[in-house]
Amino acid sequence: DVKVTQSSRYLVKRTGEKVFLECVQDMDHENMFWYRQDPGLGLRLIYFSYDVKMKEKGDIPEGYSVSREKKERFSLILESASTNQTSMYLCASSLAGGDAGELFFGEGSRLTVL
Amino acid sequence: RKEVEQDPGPFNVPEGATVAFNCTYSNSASQSFFWYRQDCRKEPKLLMSVYSSGNEDGRFTAQLNRASQYISLLIRDSKLSDSATYLCVVNEQTGANNLFFGTGTRLTVIP
């Protein structure tokens, strides 16, 4: 069974802390994505990656960075967490050249910043 | 102006009912269209792609109207297990990085 695994389901952090969200996929997908989902706003793309060591900004990259050192792993980093980054974070992956709309999502990481 | 707009609902329907959701998109050059399903506190999962000619998968029918820039999802003979949020997704260009998600329409099927 194919899987996208996010390391933490629930996190509580304090303002100013550095936060790492890890995502691993076992489908050998080239593309990986980080979204955040907020009520009334839907899913918004933070960053994506088409290949190892490659990253592209999405619609809302401010306050975030990413790392893709290995094909299966895509990390989201909040250098200095702020309360407006309280959200549900969803990692996704997809095949390069596949159905461009078929994303496989992880279960999500719900981050609360106090 | 949002790229993709959906009625948030909630839609509360009895078991066995037929229910339809619409979704409008703003970019007339949009390439492809999808419906995702998201259960409460779960991740979104692809329900079906939407093809120009319309397509059906069991009790689910998806249609595309390019002239009016909307897509629809019809669910016949609703089941309790259909209760979920249905997300409309539009791909504006080639490549998955151009996906735009609607905020979702919440459906509750009542016994």
Short mmCIF file of C-alpha atoms in Angstrom, two decimals:
data_model
loop_
_atom_site.label_atom_id
_atom_site.label_comp_id
_atom_site.label_asym_id
_atom_site.label_seq_id
_atom_site.Cartn_x
_atom_site.Cartn_y
_atom_site.Cartn_z
CA ASP A 1 0.00 0.00 0.00
CA VAL A 2 1.46 3.32 -1.08
CA LYS A 3 2.10 5.79 1.62
CA VAL A 4 3.06 9.33 2.51
CA THR A 5 4.08 9.58 6.14
CA GLN A 6 4.33 12.75 8.15
CA SER A 7 6.40 12.43 11.28
CA SER A 8 4.20 14.34 13.71
CA ARG A 9 0.41 14.42 13.79
CA TYR A 10 0.18 17.10 16.48
CA LEU A 11 2.73 19.66 17.62
CA VAL A 12 2.57 22.55 20.04
CA LYS A 13 5.37 25.11 19.83
CA ARG A 14 6.11 28.54 21.22
CA THR A 15 6.57 31.71 19.22
CA GLY A 16 10.12 31.98 17.95
CA GLU A 17 10.90 28.27 18.09
CA LYS A 18 12.32 26.45 15.09
CA VAL A 19 9.99 23.77 13.79
CA PHE A 20 10.77 20.82 11.52
CA LEU A 21 8.03 18.91 9.76
CA GLU A 22 9.20 15.73 8.07
CA CYS A 23 7.56 13.89 5.21
CA VAL A 24 8.55 10.57 3.66
CA GLN A 25 6.99 8.80 0.68
CA ASP A 26 7.58 5.22 -0.41
CA MET A 27 6.25 5.49 -3.97
CA ASP A 28 9.46 6.71 -5.64
CA HIS A 29 7.62 9.88 -6.70
CA GLU A 30 9.61 12.72 -8.17
CA ASN A 31 7.29 15.52 -7.05
CA MET A 32 6.69 16.49 -3.45
CA PHE A 33 4.66 19.35 -2.00
CA TRP A 34 3.88 21.14 1.23
CA TYR A 35 0.46 22.73 1.70
CA ARG A 36 -1.26 24.36 4.59
CA GLN A 37 -5.01 24.09 5.08
CA ASP A 38 -6.99 26.70 6.96
CA PRO A 39 -10.77 27.06 7.41
CA GLY A 40 -12.29 29.18 4.66
CA LEU A 41 -9.02 29.35 2.73
CA GLY A 42 -8.61 25.82 1.44
CA LEU A 43 -5.25 24.30 0.64
CA ARG A 44 -2.47 26.72 -0.22
CA LEU A 45 0.86 25.66 -1.67
CA ILE A 46 3.91 26.63 0.37
CA TYR A 47 6.77 24.94 -1.53
CA PHE A 48 7.24 22.11 -3.96
CA SER A 49 10.11 20.06 -5.32
CA TYR A 50 10.50 18.23 -8.62
CA ASP A 51 13.78 16.55 -7.79
CA VAL A 52 16.40 16.03 -5.13
CA LYS A 53 17.97 19.30 -3.97
CA MET A 54 15.50 21.22 -6.09
CA LYS A 55 12.81 23.49 -4.62
CA GLU A 56 10.35 26.05 -5.91
CA LYS A 57 8.26 28.59 -4.04
CA GLY A 58 4.53 28.13 -4.01
CA ASP A 59 1.91 30.75 -3.26
CA ILE A 60 2.78 31.43 0.38
CA PRO A 61 6.48 30.68 1.01
CA GLU A 62 7.14 33.53 3.45
CA GLY A 63 8.30 32.30 6.83
CA TYR A 64 9.07 28.80 5.54
CA SER A 65 11.95 26.92 3.98
CA VAL A 66 12.31 23.36 2.71
CA SER A 67 14.92 20.70 2.24
CA ARG A 68 15.04 17.75 -0.12
CA GLU A 69 18.29 15.86 0.33
CA LYS A 70 16.84 12.49 -0.64
CA LYS A 71 14.13 11.62 -3.15
CA GLU A 72 11.81 10.14 -0.58
CA ARG A 73 12.06 12.89 2.02
CA PHE A 74 10.82 16.49 1.94
CA SER A 75 11.13 18.62 5.05
CA LEU A 76 9.36 21.86 5.90
CA ILE A 77 11.14 24.25 8.24
CA LEU A 78 9.73 27.16 10.18
CA GLU A 79 12.81 29.13 11.21
CA SER A 80 10.97 31.18 13.82
CA ALA A 81 7.41 30.07 14.40
CA SER A 82 4.69 32.67 14.69
CA THR A 83 1.08 32.39 15.83
CA ASN A 84 -0.19 32.95 12.29
CA GLN A 85 1.53 29.71 11.30
CA THR A 86 -0.89 27.73 13.42
CA SER A 87 -2.44 25.46 10.83
CA MET A 88 -2.81 21.98 9.38
CA TYR A 89 0.20 21.14 7.22
CA LEU A 90 -0.20 18.56 4.49
CA CYS A 91 2.59 16.91 2.55
CA ALA A 92 1.84 15.35 -0.83
CA SER A 93 3.66 13.55 -3.61
CA SER A 94 2.98 12.73 -7.24
CA LEU A 95 4.59 11.07 -10.22
CA ALA A 96 6.37 13.23 -12.76
CA GLY A 97 4.44 13.07 -16.01
CA GLY A 98 1.55 11.32 -14.36
CA ASP A 99 -1.98 12.61 -14.02
CA ALA A 100 -1.10 16.13 -12.93
CA GLY A 101 -3.99 16.25 -10.50
CA GLU A 102 -3.36 13.00 -8.66
CA LEU A 103 -1.64 13.89 -5.43
CA PHE A 104 -1.12 11.45 -2.58
CA PHE A 105 -1.35 13.19 0.77
CA GLY A 106 0.01 12.40 4.17
CA GLU A 107 -2.33 12.45 7.17
CA GLY A 108 -1.33 15.97 8.09
CA SER A 109 0.51 17.67 10.92
CA ARG A 110 -1.56 20.00 13.06
CA LEU A 111 0.72 22.71 14.41
CA THR A 112 -0.28 25.10 17.19
CA VAL A 113 2.01 28.03 17.90
CA LEU A 114 1.43 29.70 21.25
CA ARG B 1 -11.14 36.89 -6.60
CA LYS B 2 -10.59 33.22 -5.86
CA GLU B 3 -9.43 30.89 -8.60
CA VAL B 4 -11.84 28.21 -7.49
CA GLU B 5 -15.09 28.77 -5.62
CA GLN B 6 -17.43 26.31 -3.98
CA ASP B 7 -20.52 26.60 -1.84
CA PRO B 8 -19.23 25.54 1.59
CA GLY B 9 -22.56 24.01 2.57
CA PRO B 10 -23.28 22.16 4.72
CA PHE B 11 -25.54 20.01 2.62
CA ASN B 12 -27.63 17.76 4.85
CA VAL B 13 -29.45 15.10 2.86
CA PRO B 14 -31.31 11.91 3.76
CA GLU B 15 -29.98 8.51 2.79
CA GLY B 16 -30.93 7.61 -0.75
CA ALA B 17 -31.17 11.21 -1.92
CA THR B 18 -29.42 12.65 -4.94
CA VAL B 19 -27.20 15.65 -4.30
CA ALA B 20 -25.17 17.86 -6.61
CA PHE B 21 -22.31 20.27 -5.99
CA ASN B 22 -21.02 22.92 -8.33
CA CYS B 23 -17.66 24.59 -8.47
CA THR B 24 -16.70 27.61 -10.55
CA TYR B 25 -13.22 28.52 -11.74
CA SER B 26 -11.90 31.85 -12.92
CA ASN B 27 -9.20 30.95 -15.45
CA SER B 28 -10.76 30.01 -18.78
CA ALA B 29 -7.47 28.41 -19.85
CA SER B 30 -7.58 25.85 -17.06
CA GLN B 31 -6.44 22.46 -18.26
CA SER B 32 -7.78 19.75 -16.01
CA PHE B 33 -10.23 19.27 -13.19
CA PHE B 34 -10.68 16.94 -10.26
CA TRP B 35 -12.83 16.15 -7.27
CA TYR B 36 -11.16 15.14 -4.03
CA ARG B 37 -12.84 13.80 -0.93
CA GLN B 38 -11.69 14.71 2.58
CA ASP B 39 -13.09 12.96 5.64
CA CYS B 40 -13.10 14.75 8.97
CA ARG B 41 -9.55 15.07 10.33
CA LYS B 42 -8.17 13.08 7.42
CA GLU B 43 -6.15 13.88 4.32
CA PRO B 44 -7.72 14.63 0.93
CA LYS B 45 -7.94 11.73 -1.50
CA LEU B 46 -8.63 11.80 -5.21
CA LEU B 47 -12.24 10.86 -5.91
CA MET B 48 -12.32 11.30 -9.66
CA SER B 49 -10.97 13.30 -12.55
CA VAL B 50 -13.42 15.35 -14.61
CA TYR B 51 -13.30 14.88 -18.35
CA SER B 52 -14.75 17.15 -21.01
CA SER B 53 -17.29 14.56 -22.04
CA GLY B 54 -18.38 13.93 -18.47
CA ASN B 55 -17.63 10.73 -16.62
CA GLU B 56 -19.30 8.37 -14.22
CA ASP B 57 -17.98 6.10 -11.51
CA GLY B 58 -20.72 4.10 -9.89
CA ARG B 59 -23.04 6.50 -8.08
CA PHE B 60 -20.81 9.48 -8.85
CA THR B 61 -21.02 11.59 -12.00
CA ALA B 62 -18.71 14.48 -12.81
CA GLN B 63 -19.32 17.04 -15.52
CA LEU B 64 -17.42 19.96 -16.99
CA ASN B 65 -18.94 23.05 -18.57
CA ARG B 66 -16.12 25.05 -20.12
CA ALA B 67 -18.39 27.74 -21.52
CA SER B 68 -19.71 28.62 -18.08
CA GLN B 69 -16.49 27.64 -16.30
CA TYR B 70 -17.89 25.26 -13.78
CA ILE B 71 -17.64 21.61 -12.85
CA SER B 72 -20.20 19.55 -11.02
CA LEU B 73 -20.36 16.41 -8.95
CA LEU B 74 -23.58 14.42 -8.69
CA ILE B 75 -24.03 11.72 -6.07
CA ARG B 76 -26.97 9.37 -6.49
CA ASP B 77 -28.46 7.13 -3.81
CA SER B 78 -26.46 8.82 -1.02
CA LYS B 79 -24.95 6.59 1.63
CA LEU B 80 -24.01 7.49 5.19
CA SER B 81 -20.39 6.81 4.18
CA ASP B 82 -20.58 9.61 1.61
CA SER B 83 -20.51 12.15 4.45
CA ALA B 84 -17.33 14.14 3.88
CA THR B 85 -16.02 17.39 2.44
CA TYR B 86 -15.68 17.43 -1.34
CA LEU B 87 -12.88 19.57 -2.75
CA CYS B 88 -12.89 20.92 -6.27
CA VAL B 89 -9.41 21.11 -7.79
CA VAL B 90 -8.37 22.91 -10.97
CA ASN B 91 -5.05 22.66 -12.77
CA GLU B 92 -4.37 25.88 -14.65
CA GLN B 93 -1.34 24.68 -16.56
CA THR B 94 0.62 21.56 -17.25
CA GLY B 95 2.33 20.41 -14.11
CA ALA B 96 0.98 19.64 -10.69
CA ASN B 97 2.33 22.83 -9.15
CA ASN B 98 -0.50 24.78 -10.73
CA LEU B 99 -3.28 23.10 -8.81
CA PHE B 100 -5.84 25.32 -7.13
CA PHE B 101 -8.06 23.87 -4.45
CA GLY B 102 -11.53 25.03 -3.55
CA THR B 103 -12.39 25.39 0.12
CA GLY B 104 -14.68 22.39 -0.07
CA THR B 105 -18.36 21.56 0.22
CA ARG B 106 -19.41 19.69 3.30
CA LEU B 107 -21.93 16.88 2.89
CA THR B 108 -23.73 15.10 5.72
CA VAL B 109 -25.96 12.16 4.86
CA ILE B 110 -28.60 11.62 7.51
CA PRO B 111 -30.12 8.20 8.35
#
